[in-house]
Amino acid sequence: MIEKIAVIGAGTMGSGIAAQISNSGKEVLLLDLAAGDLETKHPAEIAIDRLLASDPPQLMHKKNTALITTGTIDSDFDKLAEYDWVIEAVVERLDVKKALYQRLHETISADCIVSSNTSTIPISLLVEDMPPDFRRRFAITHYFNPVRYMRLLELVKGEETSIRVINELADFNDRVLGKGVVKCADTPGFLGNRVGVFALQVGIDEAFKCGLKVEEADALMGRPMGIPKTGVFGLYDLIGIDLMVDVVASLRSILPKGDAFHAVGVENAMITKMIADGYTGDKGKGGFYLSGSDNVRMARPLTGIDEPLAEYYVAAKTLPQAALSAASATAKREEPLDAILAGDDACARFSRHVLARVLAYAANLIPDVTSSPQDIDDAMKLGFNWQRGPFELIDAIGQAKFLELLGDLDIPVPPFLKNNQPIYKLSGSSLTVRQADDTYSPINLPKGVIRFHLKRKSLSPIIENHDASLFVLDGFAQGVNDLRLVEFHSKANALTDASMEIVAAAAKDHGSGIIIHNDAQHFSAGVDLNAFRKFIEADDWDGIDRFLSRFQTAVCKLKYTPVPVVGAPSGLAAGGGYEVLAHCDKLVVHTNSVMGLVESGVGVVPGGGGIKETFLRWRRAKESWEEAAWQTWMNLGYGLTGSSPQMSARLQYFLEGRDEAIMNRDRLLTRAIELVGEMQDSYVAPTPPVAKLADWRLHEKMDRFMKEGVKRGDFMPHDRTVAMTIASVMLRADDDPQSVDEQALYARERRAFITLAKTPETHARIRSMLDDGAAVRN
């Protein structure tokens, strides 16, 4: 049983691991070297300062640092005798690690597990000098940075590591720390970095060969391939170009000579020059991209060995036609890969070459590195945020077509693909995966884990359109049957009329309970602004009113269905996405979820019941309607969001005592199903509320706050207009009744929304957000 945990090494990875342990509610001891003098903080104390200032935040709440005890290796090492698990995250030097293990062996208990966060040194070398009982309790736990957000844990077993130790680490990291655990053999690079870094290197290599601009390569090797939109060059900038060069050099040094990585892992002359000149990416003077004046995105031309670095140019905003076609195919629920592989221009050649080389490389790792394609697919989805793993991509392309791609490049067919059988297939109602011996086995997931993007392959929606689907869930939990599940699946899960049609359909055909869930990267980025832009530019104010009315009707019906409704979000749940959740009976929220109402940033108000629900929630938390109005106004005016359930609770977006937080997003759906089952027998739909409008005298205080803020430069003039329009929804004017029902609050929201939509300043904000990716401040 793992209870007491220590981390040795307070660098980026060690402090990140300690932070995630504290996020889980567990205490952790963080040790590092002593300070240089008595007046200086030691490295573990400095690590706490870094965690408190980290962006994105490594801590789910700053108070979690109270669970991290800091110390030094010199003074506090003896405390480790009381610990169940010690994680080593010191410098990647074999001699340093070996010396530490010898000292640990003399100090820790006979049952204490020891693991290393190394990504480069094999277990066989790490523990070659250690006695058998230590080797049996030793494993590699390779976390990905940033630890809070990257879901993958590569768990590596040595030849002598006890199965009990591996199982205990796997279970703890899954249930308590929220990790997707992939068990790996003790091979160079394991799985995630071996395939992921190779893919990045191939992307760079092919961009040079095909003569593409960096933004063109990223547009193709991004969303069309199901890879995060940063693509290749954007990811290099994000991670740090100098750090990526170190990672590549490390893999180059440990991979066998015949590995295909060596063809793309060589030093790149342009990258070497960039690092020498301080262009190391986002943390440096710039990288492949640079944010110019007025946040205009600049890009750097790719240059050859004997060419000097070229000046930045304004990056093209228009995507290559292949990427646009892929986006259109995705919107129509068609296969986007077909669009980027068609044709014979530079973009198509780039796409074909990248996919052929990367997917063949992954296939060649079977059976020597792993016997199951699922391990590699999971590593890429959990560690690099790919929507589909390499073998899922091969199935999507079609094996016959994929073999043609290999033939065009004279790439030998990997032995695993020679039988031309699908890698994943349905067997009855279960999804199975082909193993190295050509037998099919059920998808391997821990008990209690459901990944809906895999499960949906065995389900047929009872109603669907291009933006959302409605499913029936049966047999997922004992005694809980005939559930309905609403899945959003538009781009960024932006909500449209079509999305809300499915919500309304679920409220009507509700079964024994409703769950709102998807396991995309983000639950929903809010209502699709394109619809409002079209209404505004057509002066169609009645069209906006009808759109909002349909949205409000759908969420209102959801709220008052005679069965339990549970929202199970992960990632971003903003604007209209949060408004759907606000009308659920309970939420089961992934701990990395970001929730909030952000409409003020684009010059409008929440129009789907967001003001109403936040106002009512704050009234339950405060003594007066005036206090509730003020707190709601501050939430919405600033567009505040909570970056974790703990932070969302401070804003009343997550209700402690009612809603639940889950560390592992793969367990959201399981818990949501259980929760519906627990609620069913005694469930009674909520009673429609009556609200009291706040005294209009509060308007003077709010307006004074905004005027002073504009004068200081904290706000822009239109911020004041937006803020006071938000206030008007909750404040009682002379001709308003003192009490209003829910429908009246909905109507007030719609009226406020349209009032702002008619202003040129709001139109400018929406237009700039859609065209430039950021709303203009005006």
PDB file of C-alpha atoms in Angstrom, residues 522-738:
ATOM      1  CA  HIS A 522     -11.958  19.918 -24.826  1.00  0.00           C
ATOM      2  CA  PHE A 523     -15.557  19.416 -23.710  1.00  0.00           C
ATOM      3  CA  SER A 524     -16.720  22.546 -25.549  1.00  0.00           C
ATOM      4  CA  ALA A 525     -15.150  25.902 -26.390  1.00  0.00           C
ATOM      5  CA  GLY A 526     -18.616  27.542 -26.336  1.00  0.00           C
ATOM      6  CA  VAL A 527     -21.154  28.588 -28.926  1.00  0.00           C
ATOM      7  CA  ASP A 528     -19.866  28.889 -32.498  1.00  0.00           C
ATOM      8  CA  LEU A 529     -19.166  32.613 -33.009  1.00  0.00           C
ATOM      9  CA  ASN A 530     -19.490  32.236 -36.790  1.00  0.00           C
ATOM     10  CA  ALA A 531     -23.255  31.977 -36.407  1.00  0.00           C
ATOM     11  CA  PHE A 532     -23.457  35.246 -34.486  1.00  0.00           C
ATOM     12  CA  ARG A 533     -21.151  36.985 -36.941  1.00  0.00           C
ATOM     13  CA  LYS A 534     -23.500  36.065 -39.800  1.00  0.00           C
ATOM     14  CA  PHE A 535     -26.520  37.322 -37.884  1.00  0.00           C
ATOM     15  CA  ILE A 536     -24.786  40.598 -37.002  1.00  0.00           C
ATOM     16  CA  GLU A 537     -23.556  41.266 -40.524  1.00  0.00           C
ATOM     17  CA  ALA A 538     -27.080  40.628 -41.833  1.00  0.00           C
ATOM     18  CA  ASP A 539     -28.670  42.832 -39.120  1.00  0.00           C
ATOM     19  CA  ASP A 540     -30.760  39.777 -38.274  1.00  0.00           C
ATOM     20  CA  TRP A 541     -31.538  40.488 -34.633  1.00  0.00           C
ATOM     21  CA  ASP A 542     -34.613  38.268 -34.666  1.00  0.00           C
ATOM     22  CA  GLY A 543     -32.327  35.467 -35.883  1.00  0.00           C
ATOM     23  CA  ILE A 544     -30.109  35.912 -32.820  1.00  0.00           C
ATOM     24  CA  ASP A 545     -33.154  35.934 -30.547  1.00  0.00           C
ATOM     25  CA  ARG A 546     -34.493  32.727 -32.088  1.00  0.00           C
ATOM     26  CA  PHE A 547     -31.059  31.036 -31.867  1.00  0.00           C
ATOM     27  CA  LEU A 548     -30.680  31.935 -28.183  1.00  0.00           C
ATOM     28  CA  SER A 549     -34.267  30.969 -27.474  1.00  0.00           C
ATOM     29  CA  ARG A 550     -33.702  27.501 -28.943  1.00  0.00           C
ATOM     30  CA  PHE A 551     -30.516  27.126 -26.889  1.00  0.00           C
ATOM     31  CA  GLN A 552     -32.291  28.211 -23.702  1.00  0.00           C
ATOM     32  CA  THR A 553     -35.237  25.908 -24.376  1.00  0.00           C
ATOM     33  CA  ALA A 554     -32.923  22.924 -24.852  1.00  0.00           C
ATOM     34  CA  VAL A 555     -30.978  23.457 -21.601  1.00  0.00           C
ATOM     35  CA  CYS A 556     -34.157  24.271 -19.694  1.00  0.00           C
ATOM     36  CA  LYS A 557     -35.760  21.007 -20.827  1.00  0.00           C
ATOM     37  CA  LEU A 558     -32.574  19.219 -19.846  1.00  0.00           C
ATOM     38  CA  LYS A 559     -32.750  20.729 -16.372  1.00  0.00           C
ATOM     39  CA  TYR A 560     -36.326  19.592 -15.737  1.00  0.00           C
ATOM     40  CA  THR A 561     -36.298  16.095 -17.227  1.00  0.00           C
ATOM     41  CA  PRO A 562     -37.750  13.543 -14.795  1.00  0.00           C
ATOM     42  CA  VAL A 563     -34.462  11.611 -14.682  1.00  0.00           C
ATOM     43  CA  PRO A 564     -30.969  12.457 -13.351  1.00  0.00           C
ATOM     44  CA  VAL A 565     -28.679  14.454 -15.645  1.00  0.00           C
ATOM     45  CA  VAL A 566     -24.914  14.293 -15.054  1.00  0.00           C
ATOM     46  CA  GLY A 567     -22.294  16.331 -16.910  1.00  0.00           C
ATOM     47  CA  ALA A 568     -18.846  14.757 -17.227  1.00  0.00           C
ATOM     48  CA  PRO A 569     -16.463  17.328 -18.757  1.00  0.00           C
ATOM     49  CA  SER A 570     -12.732  17.376 -19.321  1.00  0.00           C
ATOM     50  CA  GLY A 571     -10.563  20.091 -20.832  1.00  0.00           C
ATOM     51  CA  LEU A 572     -12.163  23.433 -21.630  1.00  0.00           C
ATOM     52  CA  ALA A 573     -15.842  23.960 -20.800  1.00  0.00           C
ATOM     53  CA  ALA A 574     -16.334  27.622 -21.613  1.00  0.00           C
ATOM     54  CA  GLY A 575     -19.244  29.887 -22.485  1.00  0.00           C
ATOM     55  CA  GLY A 576     -22.121  27.900 -23.922  1.00  0.00           C
ATOM     56  CA  GLY A 577     -20.301  24.665 -23.111  1.00  0.00           C
ATOM     57  CA  TYR A 578     -20.388  25.554 -19.443  1.00  0.00           C
ATOM     58  CA  GLU A 579     -24.009  26.726 -19.723  1.00  0.00           C
ATOM     59  CA  VAL A 580     -25.022  23.197 -20.743  1.00  0.00           C
ATOM     60  CA  LEU A 581     -23.225  21.828 -17.672  1.00  0.00           C
ATOM     61  CA  ALA A 582     -24.806  24.457 -15.409  1.00  0.00           C
ATOM     62  CA  HIS A 583     -28.225  22.936 -16.139  1.00  0.00           C
ATOM     63  CA  CYS A 584     -27.184  19.415 -15.073  1.00  0.00           C
ATOM     64  CA  ASP A 585     -28.086  17.939 -11.679  1.00  0.00           C
ATOM     65  CA  LYS A 586     -24.473  17.055 -10.883  1.00  0.00           C
ATOM     66  CA  LEU A 587     -21.043  17.224 -12.471  1.00  0.00           C
ATOM     67  CA  VAL A 588     -18.189  14.727 -12.499  1.00  0.00           C
ATOM     68  CA  VAL A 589     -15.262  16.893 -13.526  1.00  0.00           C
ATOM     69  CA  HIS A 590     -11.734  16.007 -14.567  1.00  0.00           C
ATOM     70  CA  THR A 591      -9.278  17.826 -12.326  1.00  0.00           C
ATOM     71  CA  ASN A 592      -7.674  19.605 -15.294  1.00  0.00           C
ATOM     72  CA  SER A 593     -10.965  21.008 -16.540  1.00  0.00           C
ATOM     73  CA  VAL A 594     -11.230  24.759 -17.134  1.00  0.00           C
ATOM     74  CA  MET A 595     -14.746  26.089 -16.570  1.00  0.00           C
ATOM     75  CA  GLY A 596     -16.224  29.536 -16.864  1.00  0.00           C
ATOM     76  CA  LEU A 597     -18.227  32.142 -18.760  1.00  0.00           C
ATOM     77  CA  VAL A 598     -15.915  34.149 -21.000  1.00  0.00           C
ATOM     78  CA  GLU A 599     -18.372  35.929 -23.325  1.00  0.00           C
ATOM     79  CA  SER A 600     -17.443  39.432 -22.160  1.00  0.00           C
ATOM     80  CA  GLY A 601     -14.114  39.093 -23.943  1.00  0.00           C
ATOM     81  CA  VAL A 602     -15.872  39.140 -27.322  1.00  0.00           C
ATOM     82  CA  GLY A 603     -18.311  41.842 -26.284  1.00  0.00           C
ATOM     83  CA  VAL A 604     -21.438  39.840 -25.462  1.00  0.00           C
ATOM     84  CA  VAL A 605     -23.112  38.315 -22.401  1.00  0.00           C
ATOM     85  CA  PRO A 606     -23.833  34.665 -21.613  1.00  0.00           C
ATOM     86  CA  GLY A 607     -27.123  34.049 -23.390  1.00  0.00           C
ATOM     87  CA  GLY A 608     -27.864  30.415 -22.606  1.00  0.00           C
ATOM     88  CA  GLY A 609     -28.805  30.756 -18.955  1.00  0.00           C
ATOM     89  CA  GLY A 610     -25.274  31.462 -17.760  1.00  0.00           C
ATOM     90  CA  ILE A 611     -26.073  34.741 -15.988  1.00  0.00           C
ATOM     91  CA  LYS A 612     -29.218  33.253 -14.494  1.00  0.00           C
ATOM     92  CA  GLU A 613     -27.522  30.110 -13.143  1.00  0.00           C
ATOM     93  CA  THR A 614     -24.480  31.973 -11.763  1.00  0.00           C
ATOM     94  CA  PHE A 615     -26.766  34.546 -10.095  1.00  0.00           C
ATOM     95  CA  LEU A 616     -28.816  31.798  -8.439  1.00  0.00           C
ATOM     96  CA  ARG A 617     -25.698  29.927  -7.309  1.00  0.00           C
ATOM     97  CA  TRP A 618     -24.159  33.002  -5.726  1.00  0.00           C
ATOM     98  CA  ARG A 619     -27.447  33.721  -3.950  1.00  0.00           C
ATOM     99  CA  ARG A 620     -27.240  30.304  -2.307  1.00  0.00           C
ATOM    100  CA  ALA A 621     -23.709  31.173  -1.182  1.00  0.00           C
ATOM    101  CA  LYS A 622     -24.397  34.765  -0.072  1.00  0.00           C
ATOM    102  CA  GLU A 623     -26.860  36.456   2.271  1.00  0.00           C
ATOM    103  CA  SER A 624     -28.436  38.866  -0.181  1.00  0.00           C
ATOM    104  CA  TRP A 625     -29.385  39.177  -3.823  1.00  0.00           C
ATOM    105  CA  GLU A 626     -27.220  42.317  -4.000  1.00  0.00           C
ATOM    106  CA  GLU A 627     -24.113  40.355  -2.949  1.00  0.00           C
ATOM    107  CA  ALA A 628     -25.033  37.631  -5.434  1.00  0.00           C
ATOM    108  CA  ALA A 629     -25.402  40.186  -8.227  1.00  0.00           C
ATOM    109  CA  TRP A 630     -22.022  41.756  -7.412  1.00  0.00           C
ATOM    110  CA  GLN A 631     -20.190  38.410  -7.364  1.00  0.00           C
ATOM    111  CA  THR A 632     -21.874  37.281 -10.587  1.00  0.00           C
ATOM    112  CA  TRP A 633     -20.982  40.604 -12.195  1.00  0.00           C
ATOM    113  CA  MET A 634     -17.322  40.195 -11.211  1.00  0.00           C
ATOM    114  CA  ASN A 635     -17.217  36.604 -12.517  1.00  0.00           C
ATOM    115  CA  LEU A 636     -18.732  37.474 -15.874  1.00  0.00           C
ATOM    116  CA  GLY A 637     -17.294  40.936 -16.378  1.00  0.00           C
ATOM    117  CA  TYR A 638     -13.739  39.677 -15.970  1.00  0.00           C
ATOM    118  CA  GLY A 639     -14.516  36.464 -17.859  1.00  0.00           C
ATOM    119  CA  LEU A 640     -13.060  34.491 -14.939  1.00  0.00           C
ATOM    120  CA  THR A 641     -12.398  30.779 -15.319  1.00  0.00           C
ATOM    121  CA  GLY A 642     -11.349  28.099 -12.874  1.00  0.00           C
ATOM    122  CA  SER A 643      -8.352  26.018 -13.979  1.00  0.00           C
ATOM    123  CA  SER A 644      -9.356  23.143 -11.699  1.00  0.00           C
ATOM    124  CA  PRO A 645     -12.457  22.126  -9.755  1.00  0.00           C
ATOM    125  CA  GLN A 646     -10.875  23.675  -6.655  1.00  0.00           C
ATOM    126  CA  MET A 647     -10.501  27.006  -8.442  1.00  0.00           C
ATOM    127  CA  SER A 648     -13.921  26.736 -10.129  1.00  0.00           C
ATOM    128  CA  ALA A 649     -15.533  26.223  -6.719  1.00  0.00           C
ATOM    129  CA  ARG A 650     -14.431  29.736  -5.742  1.00  0.00           C
ATOM    130  CA  LEU A 651     -16.490  31.030  -8.671  1.00  0.00           C
ATOM    131  CA  GLN A 652     -19.527  28.789  -8.021  1.00  0.00           C
ATOM    132  CA  TYR A 653     -18.976  26.924 -11.294  1.00  0.00           C
ATOM    133  CA  PHE A 654     -18.209  23.742  -9.331  1.00  0.00           C
ATOM    134  CA  LEU A 655     -20.378  23.111  -6.281  1.00  0.00           C
ATOM    135  CA  GLU A 656     -18.439  21.417  -3.488  1.00  0.00           C
ATOM    136  CA  GLY A 657     -20.555  18.836  -1.700  1.00  0.00           C
ATOM    137  CA  ARG A 658     -22.598  18.226  -4.858  1.00  0.00           C
ATOM    138  CA  ASP A 659     -20.169  17.867  -7.730  1.00  0.00           C
ATOM    139  CA  GLU A 660     -17.207  15.488  -7.852  1.00  0.00           C
ATOM    140  CA  ALA A 661     -13.648  15.756  -9.182  1.00  0.00           C
ATOM    141  CA  ILE A 662     -11.834  12.830 -10.820  1.00  0.00           C
ATOM    142  CA  MET A 663      -8.053  12.700 -11.317  1.00  0.00           C
ATOM    143  CA  ASN A 664      -8.123  10.281 -14.265  1.00  0.00           C
ATOM    144  CA  ARG A 665     -10.269  11.483 -17.166  1.00  0.00           C
ATOM    145  CA  ASP A 666     -10.600   7.881 -18.376  1.00  0.00           C
ATOM    146  CA  ARG A 667     -12.717   7.226 -15.267  1.00  0.00           C
ATOM    147  CA  LEU A 668     -15.146  10.115 -15.783  1.00  0.00           C
ATOM    148  CA  LEU A 669     -17.753   8.146 -17.691  1.00  0.00           C
ATOM    149  CA  THR A 670     -17.633   5.202 -15.301  1.00  0.00           C
ATOM    150  CA  ARG A 671     -18.258   7.468 -12.320  1.00  0.00           C
ATOM    151  CA  ALA A 672     -20.982   9.387 -14.174  1.00  0.00           C
ATOM    152  CA  ILE A 673     -22.830   6.126 -14.888  1.00  0.00           C
ATOM    153  CA  GLU A 674     -22.491   5.069 -11.240  1.00  0.00           C
ATOM    154  CA  LEU A 675     -23.731   8.454 -10.082  1.00  0.00           C
ATOM    155  CA  VAL A 676     -26.854   8.285 -12.247  1.00  0.00           C
ATOM    156  CA  GLY A 677     -27.532   4.848 -10.769  1.00  0.00           C
ATOM    157  CA  GLU A 678     -27.158   6.192  -7.232  1.00  0.00           C
ATOM    158  CA  MET A 679     -29.594   9.034  -7.951  1.00  0.00           C
ATOM    159  CA  GLN A 680     -32.299   7.124  -9.823  1.00  0.00           C
ATOM    160  CA  ASP A 681     -34.466   5.660  -7.057  1.00  0.00           C
ATOM    161  CA  SER A 682     -35.023   8.875  -5.117  1.00  0.00           C
ATOM    162  CA  TYR A 683     -34.691  11.377  -7.952  1.00  0.00           C
ATOM    163  CA  VAL A 684     -37.046  14.365  -8.092  1.00  0.00           C
ATOM    164  CA  ALA A 685     -36.618  17.039 -10.755  1.00  0.00           C
ATOM    165  CA  PRO A 686     -35.725  20.503  -9.391  1.00  0.00           C
ATOM    166  CA  THR A 687     -38.384  23.105  -8.682  1.00  0.00           C
ATOM    167  CA  PRO A 688     -38.240  26.153 -10.971  1.00  0.00           C
ATOM    168  CA  PRO A 689     -36.680  29.014  -8.991  1.00  0.00           C
ATOM    169  CA  VAL A 690     -37.914  32.526  -8.361  1.00  0.00           C
ATOM    170  CA  ALA A 691     -35.236  35.215  -8.183  1.00  0.00           C
ATOM    171  CA  LYS A 692     -35.287  38.698  -6.685  1.00  0.00           C
ATOM    172  CA  LEU A 693     -33.659  41.346  -8.832  1.00  0.00           C
ATOM    173  CA  ALA A 694     -30.970  43.314  -7.007  1.00  0.00           C
ATOM    174  CA  ASP A 695     -31.561  46.917  -6.000  1.00  0.00           C
ATOM    175  CA  TRP A 696     -30.803  49.366  -8.816  1.00  0.00           C
ATOM    176  CA  ARG A 697     -28.654  51.411  -6.414  1.00  0.00           C
ATOM    177  CA  LEU A 698     -25.943  48.784  -6.997  1.00  0.00           C
ATOM    178  CA  HIS A 699     -25.711  50.164 -10.545  1.00  0.00           C
ATOM    179  CA  GLU A 700     -23.979  53.301  -9.254  1.00  0.00           C
ATOM    180  CA  LYS A 701     -21.298  51.277  -7.460  1.00  0.00           C
ATOM    181  CA  MET A 702     -20.703  49.117 -10.533  1.00  0.00           C
ATOM    182  CA  ASP A 703     -20.546  52.066 -12.904  1.00  0.00           C
ATOM    183  CA  ARG A 704     -18.110  53.919 -10.656  1.00  0.00           C
ATOM    184  CA  PHE A 705     -15.908  50.789 -10.542  1.00  0.00           C
ATOM    185  CA  MET A 706     -15.821  50.646 -14.339  1.00  0.00           C
ATOM    186  CA  LYS A 707     -15.256  54.385 -14.864  1.00  0.00           C
ATOM    187  CA  GLU A 708     -12.290  54.347 -12.497  1.00  0.00           C
ATOM    188  CA  GLY A 709     -10.943  51.236 -14.212  1.00  0.00           C
ATOM    189  CA  VAL A 710     -11.189  52.851 -17.649  1.00  0.00           C
ATOM    190  CA  LYS A 711      -9.443  55.947 -16.315  1.00  0.00           C
ATOM    191  CA  ARG A 712      -6.574  53.835 -14.924  1.00  0.00           C
ATOM    192  CA  GLY A 713      -6.286  51.915 -18.173  1.00  0.00           C
ATOM    193  CA  ASP A 714      -7.388  48.615 -16.615  1.00  0.00           C
ATOM    194  CA  PHE A 715     -10.429  48.492 -18.915  1.00  0.00           C
ATOM    195  CA  MET A 716     -11.308  49.718 -22.376  1.00  0.00           C
ATOM    196  CA  PRO A 717     -14.438  51.836 -22.986  1.00  0.00           C
ATOM    197  CA  HIS A 718     -16.402  48.929 -24.443  1.00  0.00           C
ATOM    198  CA  ASP A 719     -15.559  46.819 -21.401  1.00  0.00           C
ATOM    199  CA  ARG A 720     -17.625  49.266 -19.404  1.00  0.00           C
ATOM    200  CA  THR A 721     -20.527  48.976 -21.848  1.00  0.00           C
ATOM    201  CA  VAL A 722     -20.408  45.180 -21.663  1.00  0.00           C
ATOM    202  CA  ALA A 723     -20.125  45.145 -17.867  1.00  0.00           C
ATOM    203  CA  MET A 724     -23.082  47.435 -17.354  1.00  0.00           C
ATOM    204  CA  THR A 725     -25.156  45.405 -19.802  1.00  0.00           C
ATOM    205  CA  ILE A 726     -24.383  42.275 -17.772  1.00  0.00           C
ATOM    206  CA  ALA A 727     -25.519  44.163 -14.673  1.00  0.00           C
ATOM    207  CA  SER A 728     -28.817  45.097 -16.307  1.00  0.00           C
ATOM    208  CA  VAL A 729     -29.878  41.442 -16.356  1.00  0.00           C
ATOM    209  CA  MET A 730     -29.786  41.245 -12.535  1.00  0.00           C
ATOM    210  CA  LEU A 731     -30.722  44.772 -11.421  1.00  0.00           C
ATOM    211  CA  ARG A 732     -34.260  46.014 -10.859  1.00  0.00           C
ATOM    212  CA  ALA A 733     -35.165  49.176 -12.779  1.00  0.00           C
ATOM    213  CA  ASP A 734     -38.145  51.325 -11.857  1.00  0.00           C
ATOM    214  CA  ASP A 735     -40.634  49.445 -14.013  1.00  0.00           C
ATOM    215  CA  ASP A 736     -39.339  45.938 -13.140  1.00  0.00           C
ATOM    216  CA  PRO A 737     -41.088  43.591 -10.720  1.00  0.00           C
ATOM    217  CA  GLN A 738     -39.174  42.732  -7.572  1.00  0.00           C
TER     218      GLN A 738
END
